[in-house]
Amino acid sequence: MIKASGLIKIYNGNIVLNGIDFVLPRNKKIALVGANGCGKTTLFKILIGEESPTEGRVTLENEKIGYIPQEFRLDPNQMVGTFLLDLLEEEWEFYKVEALLQKLEFNNYDEYQRIGTLSEGQKMKLVMIEQLLKDPTTLLIDEPTNHLDIEGIMWFEKYIKNLDISVVMISHDRQFLNNTVDSVWEIEKGKIISFVGDYDNYKEQKLKLIGKWNEEYTRFLRKKTQLENLIVNVAKIKAGTKRGKAVRAAKKRFEREITKDKKEEYIEEKMKTVEFDTQIHAGKLVVSIQKGQKKFENVTVFNDLNLEIRGKDRIWIYGQNGTGKSTLVKIINTAFKQTNNQYTNIGGEKDPLELTKGTVTVGPNLKVGYFAQKSSFLNYKSLLKDAVFENSTVAEIGQVYSLLGKFLFNKEDVEYKRVGDLSPGQRARFVFAIFSVNDYDVLILDEPTNHLDISTKEVIEESLNEYKGTLILVSHDRYFVESVNITKTFNLREKNIVFVGN
């Protein structure tokens, strides 16, 4: 049994967790959700003993916890075979590793391959082997689907469902949660609220709960007004013993029913939608690739690839990890960057990426924005306000407050927080804030929703639904893809691109 009692966690005077209580049941699959920065990863670190609570305690009875973090701490230069052997006390125990390799469908590995050359999904499987060898009774996993392609996610869904231990997962992938969990725990205002069922069940129950809270708040306001009037009325009684008793009784009732049992209106903090103003014509050429080939040394990523994208097209590119999705959009990005188009490179590589053979043609007079997977362009030591100035055309501090306020950063965040202080989700939201400054004819989005909380995803979905320009999207988030009105789907596989359909 894992039991949390009165957990409070305070960072720099800010209360992150404010009285967390729960008992974790056996053999349950639980989603831990909540806004970026609400304390989900902090709670995981307290449970594994990496951090201590400010108050409260965690009790483990006959439990062993395994933990798979968001960002893997692996030596990129270590060989896979050496890593696996180092997990064991004796070499003869390697049969345990072989059994897990088979369960995780990771059989065709090269023991002499360096870990740094593996896909993120393969790295996650190595970390899972490391944790599963400890025979945990409960497994904590932080954002597992960020590292997997769609086929990997579908495999992982089946694996988790059949895993005979408790699993608690931080995830913002709504389709994944619908297919795996039987409970949803939400951290809100520092406390945990528990819901039964999958993500869709949670959403339905949460809406009902919000309705109930707002009804209670309305009744609270009505009662508050009544008691305030009562205090005023009893004070008008003629002076004497009766008036004193009546006033004291009314005030005690107000203290008991209003002051000590205060209700608050439920107000959801939500990012504002982004409005992009574009007049791109439906028939205008945006990108044309003819007989495209890309090789890295002796490895061919794709060959004889042909692709045409025109104004108003909204395309989704998907495929397994390593098939070249990011490579393809980086090549398109470079082609725009090398023309006279108005261009904003958010998080993209400084070095250009071009075809080995073939041609890329892009349309003229287009305003283009590129949102890359990693925000490595940011200086993590910069204050948020300075990072905005460094990476956008915003020139006044008032504009910075206004811009970041729309993305749920307050004045204190703007003035005193550094980029490195942000959680991965907050950092992704910050990058999108910079990205949103301009109006674009073409949006190139490579995994834009990684690390974003569900509420922010929903706002971006609304924004993209209203967007009238050309959208080029790489994403493994099926729920997100279904929500942004894609018109054409392409599968990158077997070193080429295949049109799947409209």
PDB file of C-alpha atoms in Angstrom, residues 245-356:
ATOM      1  CA  LYS A 245     -27.998  38.219  22.310  1.00  0.00           C
ATOM      2  CA  ALA A 246     -29.519  38.491  18.828  1.00  0.00           C
ATOM      3  CA  VAL A 247     -26.504  40.334  17.415  1.00  0.00           C
ATOM      4  CA  ARG A 248     -24.054  37.829  18.952  1.00  0.00           C
ATOM      5  CA  ALA A 249     -26.103  34.884  17.652  1.00  0.00           C
ATOM      6  CA  ALA A 250     -26.279  36.367  14.128  1.00  0.00           C
ATOM      7  CA  LYS A 251     -22.535  37.044  14.085  1.00  0.00           C
ATOM      8  CA  LYS A 252     -21.731  33.533  15.326  1.00  0.00           C
ATOM      9  CA  ARG A 253     -23.921  32.085  12.603  1.00  0.00           C
ATOM     10  CA  PHE A 254     -22.155  34.251  10.003  1.00  0.00           C
ATOM     11  CA  GLU A 255     -18.772  33.064  11.306  1.00  0.00           C
ATOM     12  CA  ARG A 256     -19.863  29.400  11.197  1.00  0.00           C
ATOM     13  CA  GLU A 257     -21.728  29.334   7.882  1.00  0.00           C
ATOM     14  CA  ILE A 258     -19.884  31.986   5.855  1.00  0.00           C
ATOM     15  CA  THR A 259     -16.402  32.760   7.190  1.00  0.00           C
ATOM     16  CA  LYS A 260     -15.429  29.175   8.103  1.00  0.00           C
ATOM     17  CA  ASP A 261     -17.291  27.515   5.216  1.00  0.00           C
ATOM     18  CA  LYS A 262     -16.361  29.907   2.445  1.00  0.00           C
ATOM     19  CA  LYS A 263     -17.243  28.920  -1.123  1.00  0.00           C
ATOM     20  CA  GLU A 264     -15.514  30.305  -4.200  1.00  0.00           C
ATOM     21  CA  GLU A 265     -16.627  30.633  -7.776  1.00  0.00           C
ATOM     22  CA  TYR A 266     -14.941  28.102 -10.078  1.00  0.00           C
ATOM     23  CA  ILE A 267     -12.892  30.032 -12.626  1.00  0.00           C
ATOM     24  CA  GLU A 268     -10.817  27.990 -15.050  1.00  0.00           C
ATOM     25  CA  GLU A 269      -7.516  29.576 -16.011  1.00  0.00           C
ATOM     26  CA  LYS A 270      -7.405  29.140 -19.754  1.00  0.00           C
ATOM     27  CA  MET A 271      -5.093  30.429 -22.432  1.00  0.00           C
ATOM     28  CA  LYS A 272      -6.684  32.789 -24.943  1.00  0.00           C
ATOM     29  CA  THR A 273      -7.084  31.655 -28.555  1.00  0.00           C
ATOM     30  CA  VAL A 274      -4.516  32.833 -31.082  1.00  0.00           C
ATOM     31  CA  GLU A 275      -5.802  34.669 -34.143  1.00  0.00           C
ATOM     32  CA  PHE A 276      -3.716  34.410 -37.315  1.00  0.00           C
ATOM     33  CA  ASP A 277      -4.693  36.760 -40.139  1.00  0.00           C
ATOM     34  CA  THR A 278      -3.856  35.345 -43.578  1.00  0.00           C
ATOM     35  CA  GLN A 279      -5.301  35.828 -47.054  1.00  0.00           C
ATOM     36  CA  ILE A 280      -3.444  33.005 -48.839  1.00  0.00           C
ATOM     37  CA  HIS A 281      -5.211  31.772 -51.996  1.00  0.00           C
ATOM     38  CA  ALA A 282      -6.300  28.135 -52.172  1.00  0.00           C
ATOM     39  CA  GLY A 283      -4.463  27.454 -55.436  1.00  0.00           C
ATOM     40  CA  LYS A 284      -1.168  29.147 -54.531  1.00  0.00           C
ATOM     41  CA  LEU A 285       1.895  26.900 -54.594  1.00  0.00           C
ATOM     42  CA  VAL A 286       3.389  26.546 -51.117  1.00  0.00           C
ATOM     43  CA  VAL A 287       5.868  23.642 -51.467  1.00  0.00           C
ATOM     44  CA  SER A 288       6.777  21.276 -54.272  1.00  0.00           C
ATOM     45  CA  ILE A 289       9.332  18.470 -53.831  1.00  0.00           C
ATOM     46  CA  GLN A 290      10.385  16.508 -56.915  1.00  0.00           C
ATOM     47  CA  LYS A 291      12.403  13.260 -56.785  1.00  0.00           C
ATOM     48  CA  GLY A 292      13.642  14.184 -53.303  1.00  0.00           C
ATOM     49  CA  GLN A 293      16.375  12.108 -51.696  1.00  0.00           C
ATOM     50  CA  LYS A 294      17.999  12.553 -48.291  1.00  0.00           C
ATOM     51  CA  LYS A 295      21.033  10.612 -47.094  1.00  0.00           C
ATOM     52  CA  PHE A 296      23.137  10.923 -43.957  1.00  0.00           C
ATOM     53  CA  GLU A 297      26.512   9.371 -44.819  1.00  0.00           C
ATOM     54  CA  ASN A 298      25.505   5.878 -46.044  1.00  0.00           C
ATOM     55  CA  VAL A 299      21.988   5.877 -44.582  1.00  0.00           C
ATOM     56  CA  THR A 300      19.134   6.782 -46.939  1.00  0.00           C
ATOM     57  CA  VAL A 301      16.236   8.398 -45.057  1.00  0.00           C
ATOM     58  CA  PHE A 302      13.937   8.708 -48.071  1.00  0.00           C
ATOM     59  CA  ASN A 303      14.322   8.400 -51.828  1.00  0.00           C
ATOM     60  CA  ASP A 304      12.449   9.611 -54.942  1.00  0.00           C
ATOM     61  CA  LEU A 305       9.964  11.491 -52.745  1.00  0.00           C
ATOM     62  CA  ASN A 306       7.349  13.683 -54.451  1.00  0.00           C
ATOM     63  CA  LEU A 307       5.076  16.073 -52.544  1.00  0.00           C
ATOM     64  CA  GLU A 308       3.012  19.125 -53.439  1.00  0.00           C
ATOM     65  CA  ILE A 309       1.302  21.439 -50.967  1.00  0.00           C
ATOM     66  CA  ARG A 310      -0.912  24.387 -51.913  1.00  0.00           C
ATOM     67  CA  GLY A 311      -2.683  27.210 -50.127  1.00  0.00           C
ATOM     68  CA  LYS A 312      -5.457  26.149 -47.696  1.00  0.00           C
ATOM     69  CA  ASP A 313      -4.044  22.570 -47.556  1.00  0.00           C
ATOM     70  CA  ARG A 314      -3.981  21.195 -44.032  1.00  0.00           C
ATOM     71  CA  ILE A 315      -1.748  18.153 -44.094  1.00  0.00           C
ATOM     72  CA  TRP A 316      -0.749  15.635 -41.463  1.00  0.00           C
ATOM     73  CA  ILE A 317       2.485  13.654 -41.824  1.00  0.00           C
ATOM     74  CA  TYR A 318       2.860  10.575 -39.653  1.00  0.00           C
ATOM     75  CA  GLY A 319       5.078   7.498 -39.528  1.00  0.00           C
ATOM     76  CA  GLN A 320       7.327   5.449 -37.301  1.00  0.00           C
ATOM     77  CA  ASN A 321      10.196   7.018 -35.383  1.00  0.00           C
ATOM     78  CA  GLY A 322      13.224   7.311 -37.622  1.00  0.00           C
ATOM     79  CA  THR A 323      11.363   7.425 -40.959  1.00  0.00           C
ATOM     80  CA  GLY A 324      12.326  11.068 -41.519  1.00  0.00           C
ATOM     81  CA  LYS A 325       9.274  13.163 -40.579  1.00  0.00           C
ATOM     82  CA  SER A 326      11.279  15.847 -38.788  1.00  0.00           C
ATOM     83  CA  THR A 327      13.977  15.653 -41.471  1.00  0.00           C
ATOM     84  CA  LEU A 328      11.369  16.346 -44.163  1.00  0.00           C
ATOM     85  CA  VAL A 329       9.885  19.401 -42.438  1.00  0.00           C
ATOM     86  CA  LYS A 330      13.389  20.703 -41.664  1.00  0.00           C
ATOM     87  CA  ILE A 331      14.201  20.524 -45.383  1.00  0.00           C
ATOM     88  CA  ILE A 332      10.979  22.396 -46.215  1.00  0.00           C
ATOM     89  CA  ASN A 333      11.849  24.885 -43.466  1.00  0.00           C
ATOM     90  CA  THR A 334      15.338  25.449 -44.924  1.00  0.00           C
ATOM     91  CA  ALA A 335      13.896  26.083 -48.386  1.00  0.00           C
ATOM     92  CA  PHE A 336      11.652  28.833 -47.008  1.00  0.00           C
ATOM     93  CA  LYS A 337      14.495  30.253 -44.957  1.00  0.00           C
ATOM     94  CA  GLN A 338      16.722  30.578 -48.032  1.00  0.00           C
ATOM     95  CA  THR A 339      14.109  32.551 -49.994  1.00  0.00           C
ATOM     96  CA  ASN A 340      12.888  36.100 -49.439  1.00  0.00           C
ATOM     97  CA  ASN A 341       9.830  34.900 -47.541  1.00  0.00           C
ATOM     98  CA  GLN A 342       9.075  36.536 -44.197  1.00  0.00           C
ATOM     99  CA  TYR A 343      10.190  33.791 -41.885  1.00  0.00           C
ATOM    100  CA  THR A 344      10.260  33.023 -38.174  1.00  0.00           C
ATOM    101  CA  ASN A 345      12.378  30.087 -36.978  1.00  0.00           C
ATOM    102  CA  ILE A 346      11.150  29.034 -33.550  1.00  0.00           C
ATOM    103  CA  GLY A 347      13.361  26.349 -32.085  1.00  0.00           C
ATOM    104  CA  GLY A 348      14.744  25.237 -35.418  1.00  0.00           C
ATOM    105  CA  GLU A 349      18.310  24.211 -36.134  1.00  0.00           C
ATOM    106  CA  LYS A 350      20.816  26.911 -37.026  1.00  0.00           C
ATOM    107  CA  ASP A 351      22.410  24.749 -39.737  1.00  0.00           C
ATOM    108  CA  PRO A 352      20.406  24.313 -42.976  1.00  0.00           C
ATOM    109  CA  LEU A 353      19.156  20.874 -43.993  1.00  0.00           C
ATOM    110  CA  GLU A 354      18.892  20.244 -47.709  1.00  0.00           C
ATOM    111  CA  LEU A 355      18.077  17.372 -50.061  1.00  0.00           C
ATOM    112  CA  THR A 356      20.920  15.148 -51.232  1.00  0.00           C
TER     113      THR A 356
END
